[in-house]
Amino acid sequence: MKRFDVAQLAHVEIFTPDPDGTLWFFKEILGMSETAREGQSVYLRSYEDFYHHSLKVTERNEPGLGHVSWRASSKNSLERRVKDLEKSGAGKGWIDGDLGHGAAYQFVTPDNHRMEILWDIDYYQAAENETTSLKNRPQKRPNKGVPVRRIDHVNLMSSNVTANKNFMMDELGFNLREHVVKNDGSEIGSWLSVSPLVHELAFMGDQSTPERGLGKLHHIAFWYGFPQHLHDLSELLTENNIKIEAGPLKHGVSQAMCMYVFEPGGNRIELFGDSGYLIFDPDWKPVTWTEEEVEQAIIFYGAPLPDTYFKYGTPHVKSPVPSK
Amino acid sequence: MKRFDVAQLAHVEIFTPDPDGTLWFFKEILGMSETAREGQSVYLRSYEDFYHHSLKVTERNEPGLGHVSWRASSKNSLERRVKDLEKSGAGKGWIDGDLGHGAAYQFVTPDNHRMEILWDIDYYQAAENETTSLKNRPQKRPNKGVPVRRIDHVNLMSSNVTANKNFMMDELGFNLREHVVKNDGSEIGSWLSVSPLVHELAFMGDQSTPERGLGKLHHIAFWYGFPQHLHDLSELLTENNIKIEAGPLKHGVSQAMCMYVFEPGGNRIELFGDSGYLIFDPDWKPVTWTEEEVEQAIIFYGAPLPDTYFKYGTPHVKSPVPSK
Amino acid sequence: MKRFDVAQLAHVEIFTPDPDGTLWFFKEILGMSETAREGQSVYLRSYEDFYHHSLKVTERNEPGLGHVSWRASSKNSLERRVKDLEKSGAGKGWIDGDLGHGAAYQFVTPDNHRMEILWDIDYYQAAENETTSLKNRPQKRPNKGVPVRRIDHVNLMSSNVTANKNFMMDELGFNLREHVVKNDGSEIGSWLSVSPLVHELAFMGDQSTPERGLGKLHHIAFWYGFPQHLHDLSELLTENNIKIEAGPLKHGVSQAMCMYVFEPGGNRIELFGDSGYLIFDPDWKPVTWTEEEVEQAIIFYGAPLPDTYFKYGTPHVKSPVPSK
Amino acid sequence: MKRFDVAQLAHVEIFTPDPDGTLWFFKEILGMSETAREGQSVYLRSYEDFYHHSLKVTERNEPGLGHVSWRASSKNSLERRVKDLEKSGAGKGWIDGDLGHGAAYQFVTPDNHRMEILWDIDYYQAAENETTSLKNRPQKRPNKGVPVRRIDHVNLMSSNVTANKNFMMDELGFNLREHVVKNDGSEIGSWLSVSPLVHELAFMGDQSTPERGLGKLHHIAFWYGFPQHLHDLSELLTENNIKIEAGPLKHGVSQAMCMYVFEPGGNRIELFGDSGYLIFDPDWKPVTWTEEEVEQAIIFYGAPLPDTYFKYGTPHVKSPVPSK
């Protein structure tokens, strides 16, 4: 039952050369809270993330992706996936765990994006002054910034969209929901999910002259659910000199109302202002956008995306975020 | 794999003694479109419903529930469920199908709510003037009323919440997401789902003096995703003399921002203005609201619900909708 | 030119028996900032209030109205109004000023609500870390609470709506925009303005058994302009145990989308989530709602208002806010 | 009292070479209603416009401005303004009236934009099936398109912003609210109002190689008040193949959340999605944006405006709207 073995995106680790700036951004502007700190890493979560953390920020000399962590649907699901990953040659072996979770099996995509899959995980327990009578919410709504509610998805730049997509479908059981396909049959982008969300994971072709090899992060997305919060955040960012790369706008693919910003460390962050559409059809035929339809695929309404959107991922040689 | 065998709510049939009024409401106010008409029935869908119909309106001398239709996750899933339903004694046998779908297996809940499960289904094909370049949307956004986007869930009044809940969990593989439990252990309400939605199905205890037997409908919900549309709809309803029973408000259970109205036939319709929260945790522990917490469970913010909300379902002897 | 002599609501002073609670509410929840503190008073403003303060909070042993301050349209306008007020017998004489403004002429309404009118006023100058490149905004958007943008209006409880209304129209040049009139000709409420806003000032009949005399405050309103902020604030209030008296809802009168809460000191505060409608017609005929239409006048959509709304003003013998 | 003599924008007349397309746009997409038809002209209004019409659409062989109509504050105000206009040489004389209003005095700006000022005006009377119990609303909310609420302002392209601005200030009593000034002292744009709105009238420098002389229209704006309606309209326009030139975005000047579209006749229409900020200060100092600040003045957040925004007005030699 490969199809149901992965349940969700558990957390993402990013690297930052500017941990103070990065933490200020996620805590003061996006209202996330710090749950732990160890070595060069700080663990953060949104107020509706149920686990110990959804974001791990680790200091490095340049920005980029640490790893992506997936939660299996059960202990058995985990074992089935590990068996297949071992056979595939993509598996890297078990680690004992990290703050917030137990044993995890590490693997890489064809493009060398580091990932892991796990079952044992720690739930967040609210401190006394953070509890809420809203029993399906793990903590009180924060009183700071324009607080994001939960992690939503990750988008990875790829030298070969199809190879990476196939790997996630074949080894992990992801479903292809939408893709953009050139006339020569090659894919420009693919959107994959294990749930009714259109994607927890996307691969986008790297249109830059390849720099510093593979494994680049395009963006991580956090979820608001309400369009007004994108407008509120746009004001807060502008008045705090954080560069908005694009949006608020609405994509054709996934019908996402969203915006993109660069956190001070240089990584691109997407903010998701509605829920797009959801896919409940168990027999969903992937939506294929052709080369001629790529414009509508990218922008349903709003201004065209800037060049950086297609060429900048992290790590990157020339960052659009000025160094300090 | 009972757990993944049901994929989604496919459609609901309601009865109405006022087909003209009911159709006016769904078409002119909620912007739904008619896809077929046969005998005493009219088939409707929202603009983001992918199948032939999500709502079947059938003329009867009083309002109420026709049936609820679930789509299985595969042909095999369907067969597995039918086998279990047959064993359980709840099965009623196969029908050849209806407009918009093939063979369906009929069954009833302990409270005699009529349901069916099916696999073969017809997709909606937009007429030429209704096509859209937005390839993940089955038709153009309507230009009428405040158009709902898709069917969301159904809520059934029950003489025994626990018995009905257990049936759906045991025979169909639904997951319990939240429930309200009295101090004596009996359940006032249960919210169940097969997807990350908190519910496609809820059972609420019937607090009226039982009238006209079992099988009552509390409400069907259609989805907007945007809070402003509840405000827009409230204006449109008020200016068109349609009674708003409650809301806009936000429930504690499911965190739904929503409102309730009576369509002219007398059935209660919920409009859902955001996406609430979504459950991706494969090991979700049901949220239990106690008798003392029932107020927060029902209303997170907004005015208390009126008495009708707890006592009126359809069919009902004394309708809050004045007869014409 | 009495008609144009008063330009705007400048500020309001309220009394509070719980200054810590009151300041926490306005600063942490409504995102207002403190600009000065003197004696038993603290001066606050919203982030789009241009002057030194829009709210003065003064410690007293019970909640209530300090005074309402109006800004004249010019020095000449001020002189004309003072002359008329002196003649009317309502004038109390000049004060030298207060923090944030110069000489002001004090007067009282027939119900003894304390008011003043002034011309010289101090503009707020943002501290260096509060400046914004948005040159029509006096300071950066705050990063705390759900920040209100400006003071909007004041609503006063009255023993005699008509007498108070006439006074403001005759002596200050206010325009009657809407009123609710009983079949016996007496007014239940009147909404008055000097600008296209439907009201900067309203008088509502006191329906309680008159307690502690005249001069009661019904509420002060602060402005958001965006409906989502009422939803955001509702969440924040609920999770911080602040009582929401009513709303979000939409009034018929003034078409205001709004909500009402009690600040910890016991005064009622309205939050205004849109701009209602604006009156530009120089020949506006006041909208008269009859006794039969009072329900639509009060609620265009949303639940009926609770009894406290009609009977509680400050100061009041029995407060709906539990004492600590 | 020149300062208060003009009360409001009453209506605007535009020319269109495609009356069917233009009327379809205003009626089906913006939900406006037709109140009269005479000769080559059709008279329209938004559902919260109180007068007979706010928009007159007249067939001509190219798009452009017919005239702008201002309502005086009183009969005396009108007489005072006419006297000054006659002296200024800009006056063209009286007309008896038009459908919906009585005698009007015609004049032109230095750039030859045709205007008129009037006092006698007809109020809209709703047909029986269009009445509403909301007594401050002249008709029921329409059930079509994304209905605009009222006319907001007009923006005129100018060969000389300062000359046109001075004329409106000197002869009509408009107040300068904001302007963008180049380092050489010349104005790029000026925003003027007679009410707390930041503008009922703006002049923008024509940056195209001047074509077809003076008197061009940049855009007319209609008001929603709610940001979601810009998103809703964007969907409706995109799915109906109407070109969105820019937005949704937020200007620095006036803090307007808005978008721009071309109606099928070729005129630019702005849709206003909030209320921006309002100016109540009677002693307002105009906000001056310098050449260096022009970018923030134009875009507070959102993508940069396209070149057409600065170079296209109507009439124009090369229209961005493809001819049919």
PDB file of C-alpha atoms in Angstrom, chain B residues 227-228 230-232 234-235 238-239 244 247-248 250 255 257 300-304, chain C residues 227-228 230-232 234-235 238-239 244 247-248 250 255 257 300-304:
ATOM      1  CA  PRO B 227     -14.884  34.622   5.147  1.00  0.00           C
ATOM      2  CA  GLN B 228     -15.999  37.612   3.087  1.00  0.00           C
ATOM      3  CA  LEU B 230     -20.321  34.687   4.322  1.00  0.00           C
ATOM      4  CA  HIS B 231     -20.746  38.427   4.735  1.00  0.00           C
ATOM      5  CA  ASP B 232     -21.718  38.844   1.083  1.00  0.00           C
ATOM      6  CA  SER B 234     -25.643  37.378   4.555  1.00  0.00           C
ATOM      7  CA  GLU B 235     -26.455  40.596   2.719  1.00  0.00           C
ATOM      8  CA  THR B 238     -31.305  39.341   4.168  1.00  0.00           C
ATOM      9  CA  GLU B 239     -32.296  41.425   1.174  1.00  0.00           C
ATOM     10  CA  ILE B 244     -30.349  33.166   8.523  1.00  0.00           C
ATOM     11  CA  GLY B 247     -23.768  33.178  12.116  1.00  0.00           C
ATOM     12  CA  PRO B 248     -21.420  34.193  10.687  1.00  0.00           C
ATOM     13  CA  LYS B 250     -16.783  30.346  14.483  1.00  0.00           C
ATOM     14  CA  GLN B 255     -12.671  25.696  13.917  1.00  0.00           C
ATOM     15  CA  MET B 257     -16.174  29.826  10.279  1.00  0.00           C
ATOM     16  CA  PHE B 300     -15.451  29.815  19.691  1.00  0.00           C
ATOM     17  CA  TYR B 301     -16.715  33.293  18.931  1.00  0.00           C
ATOM     18  CA  GLY B 302     -20.083  34.659  17.913  1.00  0.00           C
ATOM     19  CA  ALA B 303     -23.482  34.677  19.573  1.00  0.00           C
ATOM     20  CA  PRO B 304     -24.946  31.508  21.134  1.00  0.00           C
TER      21      PRO B 304
ATOM     22  CA  PRO C 227     -13.564  42.641   8.314  1.00  0.00           C
ATOM     23  CA  GLN C 228     -10.883  39.979   8.823  1.00  0.00           C
ATOM     24  CA  LEU C 230     -12.688  41.534  13.632  1.00  0.00           C
ATOM     25  CA  HIS C 231     -12.266  37.792  13.194  1.00  0.00           C
ATOM     26  CA  ASP C 232      -8.604  37.979  14.206  1.00  0.00           C
ATOM     27  CA  SER C 234     -12.263  37.743  18.221  1.00  0.00           C
ATOM     28  CA  GLU C 235      -9.759  34.907  18.365  1.00  0.00           C
ATOM     29  CA  THR C 238     -11.388  34.706  23.328  1.00  0.00           C
ATOM     30  CA  GLU C 239      -8.003  33.162  23.945  1.00  0.00           C
ATOM     31  CA  ILE C 244     -17.022  39.839  23.567  1.00  0.00           C
ATOM     32  CA  GLY C 247     -20.590  40.497  17.014  1.00  0.00           C
ATOM     33  CA  PRO C 248     -19.000  40.381  14.573  1.00  0.00           C
ATOM     34  CA  LYS C 250     -23.593  44.231  10.722  1.00  0.00           C
ATOM     35  CA  GLN C 255     -24.114  49.691   7.757  1.00  0.00           C
ATOM     36  CA  MET C 257     -19.611  45.774  10.414  1.00  0.00           C
ATOM     37  CA  PHE C 300     -28.794  43.893   9.342  1.00  0.00           C
ATOM     38  CA  TYR C 301     -27.287  40.473   9.834  1.00  0.00           C
ATOM     39  CA  GLY C 302     -25.954  38.643  12.861  1.00  0.00           C
ATOM     40  CA  ALA C 303     -27.532  37.527  16.116  1.00  0.00           C
ATOM     41  CA  PRO C 304     -29.734  39.884  18.164  1.00  0.00           C
TER      42      PRO C 304
END
